[in-house]
Amino acid sequence: MNNLAKHDAQTTAGPRQVLVVEGLSRDFGGLRALNDLDVTINEGEIVALIGPNGAGKTTFFNCVTGIYTPTEGQIFLYDANGKKQLLNGKKPHIITSMGMARTFQNIRLFGDMTVLENVMIGRHCRTHAGIWGALTRNARTRREEQDTIDRSYALLETVNLAHLWNESARNLSYGAQRRLEIARALATEPRMLLLDEPAAGMNPHETQELEALVRDLRSRLKLSILLIEHDMGMVMSLSDRIYVMEYGSRIAYGTPEEVRSNPRVIQAYLGESDDA
Amino acid sequence: MMRPVSKAILASIWFMILTFPVMGIKLNTVEQTVEWQFDRIILLGVAIFFLSLLWNWCFSRKGRGLPLIALPSGMGATLGRLCSLPLRDSRSRAVSLTVLLLVMLVMPLVSSFYQTNIMILALLYVMLALGLNIAVGIAGQLVLGYVAFYAVGAYAYALLNQFFGLGFWACLPVGGLLAVLFGLALGFPVLRLRGDYLAIVTLGFGEIVRLTLLNWTSLTGGSGGIKNIPGPSFFGKQLSIEDNTIFIYYLVLLAVILTIVVITRLKNSRVGLALQALREDEIACEAMGIDLARVKLSAFALSSCWAGFAGVIFAAKSTFINPASFTFMESAMILSMVVLGGMGSIVGVVIAALILILAPEYLRAFSDYRMLIFGAIMVIMMIFRPQGLVTGERRKYRINALKGEQA
Ligand SMILES: Nc1ncnc2c1ncn2[C@@H]1O[C@H](COP(=O)(O)OP(=O)(O)OP(=O)(O)O)[C@@H](O)[C@H]1O
Ligand SMILES: [Mg+2]
């Protein structure tokens, strides 16, 4: 076991990997939604995952975050010390506490709760107060709670929502809800952030702000970001690397320039549905 | 204007035809003749006609987003201010709470034995409704067999007393604990269920518990129940029936206050936030690092323990219990309190529980129509105020803005 850990630990030279997916497949009955997919994300990288509708991008997120169990393949996440950990078979909340956070394509906020409370929920896996603490409200619990509130508020400032902190989440505009989802995901203190179509439904101005936010998160928090997006302008300007999927398989990957000039990509994706 | 009237006429004709066999024909069994009571039918028709118009008017107001009752301008605002006056600031809130507490404290000393008994029952239901509110209102787990936990508490005390001579004070925590164990026993198998499926399983659970109590005659005495359950001892000595009732009243009052304090704290805590998140979106909960299994089990455990306590007190109060006190009707009643009060609202649930227990007692004249009125109230509430009596109870947070020092 010790040997294995030593073997799996990365050397400091070269880019440090964060997420490694090997041969991932997922079947839904007869449908193969993911087919033998290999993906690697390095520390501090912004990577885009693109592909036509139904290509299996969201399914990939769901497998990586433990919501679906993969049919085949392995998913590894490196922890802060560079130790490789297998995610297969782990419950979603464990995976989140290991440093993986996500947003949802069809926004899944807690609509009846306030904006601040939504972010506070994200702190759940980093805090400890239990029932006893809730009943006695001892000093430790109160300190932890105030800390949760302050950090959550600070995150709201990061995504420019602080002025709306006491509003019900369901009353926010579409763009604001997407940013709130990002803040909530950040509250779990991730190393790897998965964004599922964060710019969907945003106007051009909001999209630009989002781009700046993603860049800021990468540089300031050293986050690795994997993003599914249909807005090609954003994908091309943001990403260090791009993976292209079609019918569950990876059909191309590389830098934006490489992908842009790849004939298979042009045929499969950019050519036919340049804006769906 | 024509449509509502013609609709009302249709409704009244339809009602007259429908109720004719029941209301319009009377068989005189002595003289063996049939009496036709057209006057009653006509009266019914007229009543339905006007009711239908009223109903229509309510709906049209609802459709246009207007409140049902529009007070003349000024009066509404004044009334609102009057109602919120006792809650305006922390001082007036303290004053009104003290007054309320004093009234509750003095009540058993000035009122009759009968009224004290009713009040005990009402307070017990407040406790039950608050307990169920944790599972249903806060955590969104539709539990239909809640009365089973109440039965567990009551029978725990009755049986432990009968077979081992344990007293009330020893049994109070035991009853709560047993109810929690039953809550967990129910919680484990239903971890993967939600919504309708959960409702059906919990409904079945309630029935299983009741049927077991009914049929395990050697242990529980079956439908004959268990008699001569002693009241709580007061510093070691048993009290007379009258004193006992007053003592139990104070006990329940204390228990209710304790319940309110505990549940308020719980709701506003980290655990409470997770419970509320569970109500809204399970997948998002998981993805945010919340252990679903753990939170669901907490919801069941925290919810059932109050029913356990209430059950022990109920057994001590009534000195006799049998399975008839723990039917599905009780579960439905408690659930109605939670729904009427407003899911998750503590104040609303307390008010609804008091209304639903006290109103039928003080409106004995209408006791024949009790279920009819109850049903009508539920339907009207669900259409015109589905969110319940009290909504928007929201916790206040203090923000220490940490400018510049982020995450
Ligand atoms: N739970 C499920 N059960 C059955 N089939 C599913 C399920 N989830 C996804 N699929 C199927 O898997 C395929 C991939 O779906 P997925 O949602 O991953 O696509 P996507 O790339 O995210 O598309 P979009 O750009 O529209 O979001 C689709 O054919 C979809 O119908
Ligand atoms: Mg998708």
XYZ file of C-alpha atoms and ligand atoms in Angstrom:
715
model
C 0.000 0.000 0.000
C 2.806 2.333 0.952
C 4.724 1.356 -2.131
C 1.737 1.965 -4.288
C 1.247 5.412 -2.836
C 4.874 6.232 -3.495
C 4.521 4.968 -7.024
C 1.401 7.000 -7.635
C 2.728 10.210 -6.173
C 3.783 12.579 -8.905
C 7.206 13.974 -9.302
C 7.258 17.727 -9.122
C 8.739 18.068 -12.583
C 6.334 18.705 -15.478
C 2.683 19.705 -15.255
C 0.931 18.218 -12.251
C -2.139 16.267 -13.161
C -5.400 16.793 -11.284
C -7.985 14.673 -13.040
C -7.227 11.558 -15.049
C -9.961 9.596 -16.795
C -9.048 6.344 -18.497
C -11.264 4.394 -20.864
C -14.505 5.727 -19.464
C -17.697 4.202 -20.878
C -21.275 4.477 -19.791
C -24.274 2.642 -21.218
C -27.932 3.527 -20.870
C -29.656 0.297 -21.855
C -28.542 -0.215 -25.441
C -27.243 3.309 -25.829
C -23.532 3.899 -25.327
C -23.513 7.499 -24.078
C -19.777 7.484 -23.354
C -17.345 5.346 -25.298
C -13.801 4.637 -24.112
C -13.001 8.209 -23.183
C -9.556 9.388 -22.051
C -9.264 12.830 -20.485
C -6.468 14.433 -18.487
C -6.590 17.810 -16.784
C -3.504 19.471 -15.357
C -3.290 21.810 -12.434
C -4.338 25.380 -13.210
C -5.589 24.484 -16.651
C -8.784 25.625 -18.315
C -10.028 22.850 -20.553
C -13.168 22.865 -22.670
C -15.310 19.873 -23.515
C -17.339 20.479 -26.640
C -19.533 18.471 -28.934
C -22.961 18.517 -30.543
C -26.131 18.067 -28.465
C -26.378 14.578 -27.041
C -22.664 13.914 -27.450
C -22.434 12.808 -23.834
C -20.784 15.807 -22.205
C -23.150 16.083 -19.270
C -23.037 12.324 -18.838
C -19.261 12.648 -18.529
C -19.708 15.185 -15.717
C -22.221 12.952 -13.996
C -19.830 9.987 -14.093
C -16.902 12.025 -12.828
C -18.919 13.475 -9.924
C -20.311 10.101 -8.891
C -23.932 10.729 -9.827
C -23.733 7.964 -12.452
C -21.566 4.889 -12.038
C -19.325 4.264 -15.045
C -19.909 1.047 -16.977
C -16.200 0.743 -17.659
C -13.071 2.741 -17.032
C -11.395 4.507 -14.180
C -11.457 8.035 -12.824
C -8.635 9.407 -10.686
C -8.300 12.631 -8.781
C -4.983 13.772 -7.357
C -5.220 15.314 -3.924
C -3.297 18.405 -2.823
C -0.256 16.272 -1.961
C -0.178 14.755 -5.417
C -1.561 11.424 -4.279
C -3.670 9.582 -6.828
C -7.113 8.532 -5.665
C -9.667 6.368 -7.414
C -13.134 7.913 -7.612
C -15.038 4.913 -8.986
C -17.702 3.715 -6.577
C -17.409 6.717 -4.286
C -20.566 8.572 -3.280
C -21.033 12.060 -4.787
C -20.639 13.820 -1.454
C -17.319 12.062 -0.833
C -16.070 13.080 -4.263
C -17.085 16.668 -3.542
C -15.222 16.628 -0.258
C -12.170 15.308 -2.119
C -12.103 18.536 -4.105
C -14.415 18.191 -7.086
C -17.208 20.733 -7.521
C -19.650 21.327 -10.326
C -22.470 23.420 -11.665
C -25.496 22.085 -13.520
C -26.663 22.648 -17.063
C -30.281 22.908 -15.897
C -29.681 25.162 -12.911
C -30.203 23.325 -9.621
C -30.213 26.019 -6.989
C -32.159 25.803 -3.749
C -34.802 28.241 -4.965
C -36.634 28.874 -1.690
C -33.451 29.639 0.168
C -31.612 32.931 0.092
C -28.618 33.579 -2.099
C -26.350 33.544 0.947
C -27.822 30.297 2.268
C -27.226 28.626 -1.078
C -23.540 29.349 -0.778
C -23.541 28.340 2.898
C -24.799 24.907 1.872
C -21.640 24.576 -0.179
C -19.619 24.955 3.027
C -21.353 21.921 4.514
C -18.585 19.489 3.663
C -15.934 21.781 5.163
C -17.719 22.360 8.481
C -18.525 20.045 11.355
C -21.187 21.366 13.724
C -23.667 18.610 14.502
C -26.947 18.348 16.318
C -25.345 18.866 19.697
C -23.704 22.059 18.507
C -27.001 23.240 17.043
C -28.790 22.765 20.372
C -26.186 24.257 22.672
C -24.888 26.883 20.243
C -21.555 26.726 21.982
C -18.703 29.072 21.172
C -17.187 26.713 18.632
C -20.432 26.321 16.715
C -21.058 30.045 16.659
C -17.534 30.736 15.486
C -17.814 28.168 12.736
C -21.178 29.559 11.671
C -19.946 33.137 11.497
C -16.960 31.914 9.527
C -19.300 30.139 7.100
C -21.365 33.298 6.696
C -18.346 35.516 6.116
C -16.700 33.217 3.634
C -19.948 32.742 1.776
C -20.468 36.473 1.597
C -16.935 36.927 0.312
C -17.636 34.389 -2.425
C -20.756 36.320 -3.365
C -18.558 39.374 -3.761
C -16.288 37.371 -6.055
C -19.177 36.578 -8.391
C -20.716 40.024 -8.013
C -23.849 38.981 -6.165
C -23.161 40.348 -2.699
C -25.843 43.030 -2.962
C -28.472 40.318 -3.510
C -27.414 38.142 -0.579
C -30.790 38.168 1.171
C -32.876 37.574 -1.968
C -34.540 34.244 -2.703
C -32.408 32.386 -5.209
C -35.392 31.820 -7.483
C -35.850 35.563 -7.959
C -32.446 36.028 -9.581
C -31.981 36.538 -13.286
C -30.713 33.638 -15.353
C -27.181 34.957 -15.534
C -27.108 35.681 -11.817
C -28.333 32.167 -11.043
C -25.481 30.700 -13.074
C -22.989 32.826 -11.175
C -24.575 31.812 -7.890
C -24.098 28.170 -8.838
C -20.425 28.906 -9.386
C -20.154 30.594 -5.988
C -21.878 27.639 -4.359
C -19.480 25.239 -6.034
C -16.513 27.345 -4.946
C -17.705 27.200 -1.351
C -16.799 23.506 -1.275
C -13.141 24.539 -1.742
C -12.573 22.522 -4.907
C -9.331 21.859 -6.743
C -11.221 20.839 -9.845
C -14.252 22.837 -11.001
C -16.668 21.466 -13.592
C -18.883 24.027 -15.320
C -21.762 22.724 -17.431
C -22.707 25.384 -19.989
C -22.136 28.332 -17.645
C -22.856 30.911 -20.365
C -26.145 29.411 -21.541
C -28.845 32.057 -21.374
C -26.397 34.892 -20.683
C -26.240 38.056 -22.766
C -22.914 38.999 -24.429
C -22.015 41.376 -21.643
C -22.606 38.733 -18.955
C -20.636 36.214 -20.994
C -17.656 38.552 -21.007
C -17.886 38.994 -17.258
C -18.054 35.243 -16.873
C -14.902 34.837 -18.941
C -13.087 37.296 -16.710
C -14.377 35.458 -13.644
C -13.150 32.079 -14.880
C -9.708 33.502 -15.656
C -9.626 35.146 -12.242
C -10.518 31.891 -10.490
C -7.767 30.046 -12.275
C -5.084 32.587 -11.512
C -6.117 33.463 -7.970
C -7.300 30.131 -6.621
C -5.101 27.895 -8.788
C -8.208 26.011 -9.834
C -8.355 23.544 -12.661
C -11.464 24.152 -14.695
C -13.262 21.851 -17.096
C -16.004 23.571 -18.987
C -18.760 22.433 -21.295
C -19.819 25.261 -23.552
C -21.555 25.873 -26.836
C -20.383 29.485 -27.163
C -17.400 28.980 -29.478
C -16.024 32.477 -29.000
C -15.739 31.883 -25.286
C -14.330 28.386 -25.691
C -11.646 29.498 -28.127
C -10.492 32.473 -26.089
C -10.597 30.808 -22.665
C -9.315 27.289 -23.080
C -5.786 26.021 -22.932
C -6.932 22.775 -24.465
C -10.139 21.448 -25.952
C -11.638 17.966 -26.071
C -14.190 17.329 -28.791
C -16.792 14.598 -28.433
C -19.300 13.076 -30.766
C -21.624 10.166 -30.020
C -19.821 9.522 -26.744
C -16.366 9.238 -28.256
C -13.465 11.634 -28.244
C -12.902 12.663 -31.841
C -10.204 15.262 -31.328
C -8.250 17.159 -28.728
C -5.548 19.783 -28.540
C -5.061 23.531 -28.430
C -7.815 25.777 -29.802
C -5.817 26.261 -33.028
C -5.341 22.526 -33.540
C -8.993 21.803 -32.886
C -10.199 24.627 -35.064
C -8.303 23.315 -38.064
C -9.085 19.641 -37.465
C -11.183 18.427 -40.416
C -13.121 15.897 -38.349
C -14.174 18.575 -35.919
C -15.233 20.925 -38.684
C -17.275 18.174 -40.243
C -18.803 16.813 -37.048
C -19.440 19.914 -35.087
C -18.574 23.343 -36.317
C -19.812 22.649 -39.822
C -23.288 21.411 -39.156
C -24.466 23.124 -35.997
C -22.402 26.251 -35.725
C -25.056 27.758 -33.546
C -27.807 25.534 -32.254
C -71.531 38.324 -16.259
C -73.779 35.798 -17.978
C -71.393 32.880 -17.689
C -71.069 32.718 -13.908
C -74.855 32.914 -13.544
C -75.546 30.139 -16.024
C -72.791 28.099 -14.463
C -74.319 28.644 -11.036
C -77.751 27.585 -12.332
C -76.250 24.447 -13.841
C -74.432 23.668 -10.603
C -77.562 24.066 -8.533
C -79.643 21.872 -10.889
C -76.924 19.255 -10.873
C -76.795 19.315 -7.089
C -80.568 19.057 -6.788
C -80.631 15.981 -9.001
C -77.677 14.449 -7.217
C -79.040 14.870 -3.708
C -82.658 14.209 -4.576
C -82.697 10.543 -3.503
C -81.175 11.420 -0.146
C -82.691 14.772 0.640
C -85.926 14.746 -1.322
C -87.448 11.368 -0.592
C -88.465 10.340 2.855
C -89.925 6.928 3.522
C -92.401 6.846 6.300
C -91.935 3.298 7.527
C -94.909 3.427 9.883
C -97.538 4.383 7.349
C -95.537 2.889 4.498
C -95.806 5.996 2.377
C -93.325 8.119 0.475
C -93.040 11.773 1.401
C -91.638 14.178 -1.168
C -89.655 17.024 0.352
C -89.404 19.435 -2.558
C -89.000 22.414 -0.254
C -85.684 21.100 0.998
C -84.447 20.458 -2.502
C -85.403 23.949 -3.640
C -83.669 25.498 -0.648
C -80.549 23.484 -1.383
C -80.653 24.586 -5.008
C -80.855 28.229 -4.026
C -77.992 27.830 -1.548
C -75.809 26.119 -4.128
C -76.641 28.851 -6.638
C -75.312 31.564 -4.352
C -72.361 29.510 -3.170
C -71.382 28.881 -6.743
C -71.530 32.593 -7.513
C -69.357 33.301 -4.489
C -66.913 30.589 -5.489
C -66.703 32.042 -8.961
C -66.108 35.510 -7.619
C -63.279 34.219 -5.397
C -61.668 32.513 -8.353
C -61.906 35.556 -10.571
C -60.183 37.616 -7.882
C -57.518 34.975 -7.520
C -57.076 34.928 -11.295
C -56.519 38.684 -11.309
C -54.059 38.332 -8.431
C -56.193 40.298 -5.959
C -56.560 39.436 -2.279
C -59.840 37.716 -1.415
C -60.877 40.304 1.114
C -60.126 43.892 0.222
C -60.386 46.076 3.284
C -61.198 49.736 2.678
C -57.996 51.672 2.127
C -56.334 52.695 5.357
C -58.101 50.044 7.367
C -55.942 47.274 5.882
C -52.770 49.130 6.703
C -53.949 49.959 10.224
C -54.924 46.357 10.812
C -51.571 45.166 9.533
C -49.795 47.568 11.827
C -51.924 46.481 14.783
C -51.138 42.818 14.097
C -47.427 43.380 13.726
C -47.270 45.749 16.691
C -46.484 43.021 19.248
C -43.704 41.727 16.987
C -42.263 45.016 15.854
C -39.043 45.124 17.811
C -37.323 42.867 20.288
C -38.811 44.716 23.273
C -42.420 44.521 22.213
C -41.810 40.932 21.186
C -40.514 40.152 24.668
C -43.526 41.870 26.221
C -46.050 39.993 24.084
C -44.295 36.690 24.705
C -44.358 37.326 28.446
C -48.061 38.134 28.329
C -48.739 34.975 26.333
C -46.707 32.927 28.779
C -48.537 34.438 31.761
C -51.899 33.638 30.194
C -50.780 30.072 29.566
C -49.472 29.781 33.129
C -52.620 31.088 34.770
C -55.005 29.194 32.531
C -55.307 25.888 34.423
C -55.788 27.716 37.737
C -58.832 29.647 36.562
C -60.424 27.299 34.054
C -62.315 24.081 34.514
C -60.893 20.575 34.665
C -62.485 19.903 31.303
C -60.867 22.881 29.626
C -57.466 22.083 31.060
C -57.757 18.624 29.589
C -58.558 20.017 26.164
C -55.650 22.395 26.420
C -53.314 19.508 27.280
C -54.490 17.682 24.207
C -53.994 20.771 22.057
C -50.476 21.279 23.383
C -49.654 17.619 22.776
C -50.703 18.080 19.178
C -48.587 21.209 18.932
C -45.661 19.042 19.944
C -46.568 16.350 17.445
C -47.073 18.823 14.629
C -43.769 20.533 15.365
C -42.064 17.152 15.333
C -43.596 16.110 12.037
C -42.741 19.542 10.697
C -39.070 18.570 10.832
C -39.517 15.650 8.456
C -42.275 17.017 6.238
C -42.000 20.777 6.451
C -38.276 21.326 6.762
C -36.761 18.248 5.135
C -39.549 17.553 2.644
C -39.904 13.845 3.464
C -43.593 13.058 3.212
C -44.218 10.822 6.244
C -47.808 9.586 6.512
C -47.487 7.211 9.457
C -46.244 9.642 12.051
C -48.753 8.485 14.639
C -46.826 5.199 14.864
C -44.063 6.974 16.777
C -46.661 8.507 19.066
C -47.956 4.995 19.719
C -44.442 3.732 20.365
C -43.963 6.359 23.060
C -47.334 5.698 24.670
C -46.986 1.916 24.668
C -43.378 2.120 25.816
C -44.490 3.841 28.986
C -47.610 1.714 29.484
C -45.790 -1.597 29.017
C -42.653 -0.709 30.941
C -44.859 0.419 33.755
C -47.065 -2.646 33.668
C -44.296 -5.224 33.448
C -41.363 -3.563 35.175
C -43.024 -0.914 37.300
C -40.959 1.849 35.745
C -42.203 5.342 36.492
C -43.044 8.221 34.190
C -39.749 10.034 34.543
C -37.716 6.978 33.696
C -39.922 6.226 30.719
C -39.933 9.714 29.216
C -36.407 9.454 27.778
C -36.910 5.768 26.988
C -40.053 6.566 25.001
C -38.231 9.244 23.035
C -35.304 6.958 22.389
C -37.484 4.063 21.276
C -39.319 6.357 18.886
C -35.973 7.427 17.451
C -34.999 3.785 16.980
C -38.266 3.143 15.186
C -37.647 6.263 13.116
C -34.254 4.944 12.088
C -35.708 1.495 11.430
C -38.176 3.123 9.070
C -35.535 5.460 7.668
C -33.005 2.861 6.552
C -35.145 0.969 4.057
C -36.684 4.121 2.601
C -33.432 5.987 2.005
C -33.811 5.613 -1.729
C -37.476 6.529 -1.838
C -38.990 9.938 -2.176
C -42.302 11.607 -2.793
C -45.263 9.319 -3.349
C -43.319 6.118 -2.739
C -42.073 7.325 0.605
C -45.593 8.394 1.526
C -46.976 4.936 0.766
C -44.279 3.097 2.697
C -44.632 5.304 5.747
C -48.393 4.939 5.565
C -47.921 1.171 5.628
C -45.507 1.475 8.520
C -48.107 3.331 10.564
C -50.670 0.633 9.878
C -48.225 -2.159 10.716
C -47.516 -0.642 14.102
C -51.213 -0.168 14.832
C -52.156 -3.667 13.705
C -49.351 -5.168 15.742
C -50.579 -3.371 18.831
C -54.100 -4.504 18.059
C -53.293 -8.168 17.497
C -50.485 -8.918 19.916
C -53.073 -9.409 22.601
C -50.850 -11.187 25.108
C -48.542 -8.191 25.336
C -50.664 -5.146 24.590
C -54.121 -6.291 25.551
C -55.332 -5.804 21.971
C -58.254 -3.481 21.479
C -58.888 -3.587 25.220
C -55.734 -1.564 25.646
C -53.860 -0.961 28.871
C -55.554 0.501 31.913
C -54.437 2.185 35.103
C -51.364 3.901 33.789
C -50.118 6.150 36.588
C -49.570 9.856 36.108
C -46.151 11.398 36.644
C -45.001 11.438 40.238
C -44.312 14.824 41.753
C -41.094 14.590 43.745
C -41.819 10.982 44.542
C -45.505 11.163 45.396
C -48.552 10.478 43.229
C -51.054 13.263 42.820
C -54.840 13.266 42.830
C -56.541 13.256 39.437
C -57.253 16.997 39.513
C -53.751 17.959 40.586
C -52.334 15.458 38.196
C -54.081 17.143 35.275
C -52.762 20.544 36.255
C -49.301 19.121 36.738
C -49.383 17.478 33.331
C -50.589 20.733 31.832
C -47.480 22.513 33.060
C -45.364 19.617 31.979
C -46.714 19.729 28.434
C -46.403 23.503 28.352
C -42.768 23.184 29.316
C -42.272 20.425 26.769
C -43.815 22.567 24.030
C -41.608 25.532 24.891
C -38.602 23.243 24.889
C -39.668 21.782 21.547
C -40.018 25.232 20.007
C -36.616 26.338 21.272
C -34.891 23.144 20.150
C -36.503 23.064 16.718
C -35.848 26.745 16.093
C -32.197 26.238 16.905
C -32.062 23.123 14.810
C -33.679 24.810 11.847
C -31.214 27.675 11.973
C -28.158 25.475 12.234
C -25.845 23.814 9.755
C -27.894 20.627 10.067
C -31.123 22.565 9.538
C -29.770 24.170 6.403
C -28.889 20.746 5.047
C -32.409 19.524 5.855
C -33.911 22.426 3.936
C -31.610 21.759 1.030
C -32.773 18.147 1.052
C -36.349 19.346 0.611
C -35.432 21.307 -2.486
C -33.043 19.188 -4.531
C -31.437 15.888 -3.601
C -28.997 15.784 -6.508
C -27.749 19.288 -5.829
C -27.389 18.313 -2.156
C -25.162 15.390 -2.990
C -23.116 17.443 -5.383
C -22.587 20.055 -2.673
C -21.072 17.482 -0.360
C -24.074 16.625 1.789
C -24.350 12.993 2.847
C -27.920 12.219 1.815
C -28.259 9.064 3.878
C -27.086 10.779 7.001
C -29.271 13.848 6.578
C -32.356 11.770 5.810
C -31.815 9.572 8.834
C -31.328 12.669 10.989
C -34.608 14.005 9.673
C -36.418 10.800 10.637
C -34.742 10.560 14.027
C -35.197 14.208 14.974
C -38.786 14.097 13.861
C -39.856 10.880 15.566
C -38.366 11.632 18.978
C -40.989 14.344 19.692
C -43.789 11.918 18.967
C -42.168 9.514 21.421
C -42.115 12.112 24.183
C -45.656 13.199 23.392
C -46.764 9.563 23.490
C -45.406 9.010 26.993
C -47.128 12.148 28.225
C -50.338 11.139 26.479
C -50.341 7.749 28.221
C -49.765 9.410 31.576
C -52.519 11.935 30.933
C -55.218 9.566 29.774
C -54.249 6.679 32.122
C -55.681 4.340 29.495
C -54.510 3.698 25.943
C -55.636 1.446 23.137
C -54.840 1.235 19.421
C -57.934 3.289 18.553
C -56.026 6.431 19.539
C -53.405 5.783 16.897
C -55.277 5.474 13.639
C -54.338 6.950 10.300
C -56.816 9.758 11.009
C -54.415 11.083 13.641
C -51.507 11.053 11.214
C -53.623 12.858 8.659
C -54.660 15.402 11.280
C -51.070 16.114 12.278
C -50.049 16.369 8.650
C -52.892 18.831 8.049
C -51.524 21.009 10.829
C -48.152 21.123 9.135
C -49.649 21.879 5.732
C -52.136 24.447 7.035
C -49.535 26.186 9.143
C -47.103 26.504 6.287
C -44.446 23.932 5.533
C -41.463 24.503 7.752
C -42.882 27.479 9.619
C -42.778 27.000 13.374
C -45.226 29.763 14.330
C -47.657 28.727 11.609
C -47.654 25.099 12.670
C -48.288 26.012 16.315
C -51.244 28.193 15.329
C -52.660 25.568 12.973
C -52.390 22.834 15.606
C -54.183 24.957 18.179
C -56.940 25.869 15.726
C -57.493 22.316 14.500
C -57.775 20.893 18.014
C -59.475 23.729 19.867
C -61.982 24.823 17.217
C -63.905 21.513 17.131
C -63.996 21.439 20.926
C -65.445 24.915 21.243
C -67.737 24.549 18.240
C -69.558 21.507 19.569
C -72.740 22.773 17.914
C -71.230 21.926 14.558
C -69.712 18.656 15.624
C -71.856 16.726 13.124
C -70.251 18.660 10.304
C -66.742 18.510 11.695
C -65.191 16.504 8.889
C -67.183 18.450 6.296
C -65.883 21.779 7.574
C -62.394 20.389 7.947
C -62.418 19.163 4.356
C -63.803 22.451 3.077
C -61.116 24.418 4.917
C -58.393 22.215 3.486
C -59.706 22.560 -0.078
C -60.108 26.323 0.226
C -56.643 26.724 1.735
C -55.019 24.601 -0.928
C -56.621 26.666 -3.670
C -56.266 30.139 -2.259
C -53.277 29.910 0.036
C -51.318 26.753 -0.775
C -48.244 28.002 1.045
C -50.060 27.843 4.401
C -50.838 30.419 7.068
C -47.355 31.668 7.765
C -44.636 31.939 5.159
C -41.363 33.680 4.696
C -40.051 33.003 8.174
C -36.471 33.802 7.501
C -33.409 33.787 9.586
C -31.382 36.966 9.935
C -27.658 36.886 9.346
C -24.954 39.210 10.485
C -22.413 39.910 7.800
C -18.888 40.867 8.782
C -17.907 42.016 5.349
C -14.357 40.807 4.899
C -13.396 43.144 2.108
C -10.314 42.048 0.226
C -9.827 38.885 2.229
C -11.729 36.369 0.147
C -12.218 32.629 0.410
N -30.289 9.164 -17.349
C -30.252 8.839 -18.664
N -30.967 7.786 -19.101
C -30.948 7.451 -20.398
N -30.270 8.116 -21.339
C -29.547 9.185 -20.961
C -29.503 9.606 -19.605
N -28.717 10.692 -19.516
C -28.277 10.938 -20.769
N -28.776 10.041 -21.635
C -28.489 9.993 -23.079
O -27.105 10.056 -23.259
C -26.789 10.873 -24.379
C -25.863 11.969 -23.960
O -26.575 12.903 -23.184
P -25.895 14.163 -22.505
O -26.895 14.845 -21.671
O -24.648 13.728 -21.828
O -25.535 15.067 -23.758
P -24.829 16.476 -23.791
O -23.594 16.310 -24.572
O -24.713 17.046 -22.441
O -25.853 17.297 -24.672
P -26.319 18.827 -24.528
O -25.336 19.645 -25.288
O -27.656 18.833 -25.152
O -26.359 19.145 -23.084
C -28.109 11.369 -24.938
O -28.465 10.556 -26.022
C -29.067 11.193 -23.810
O -30.365 10.926 -24.277
Mg -25.429 18.601 -21.436
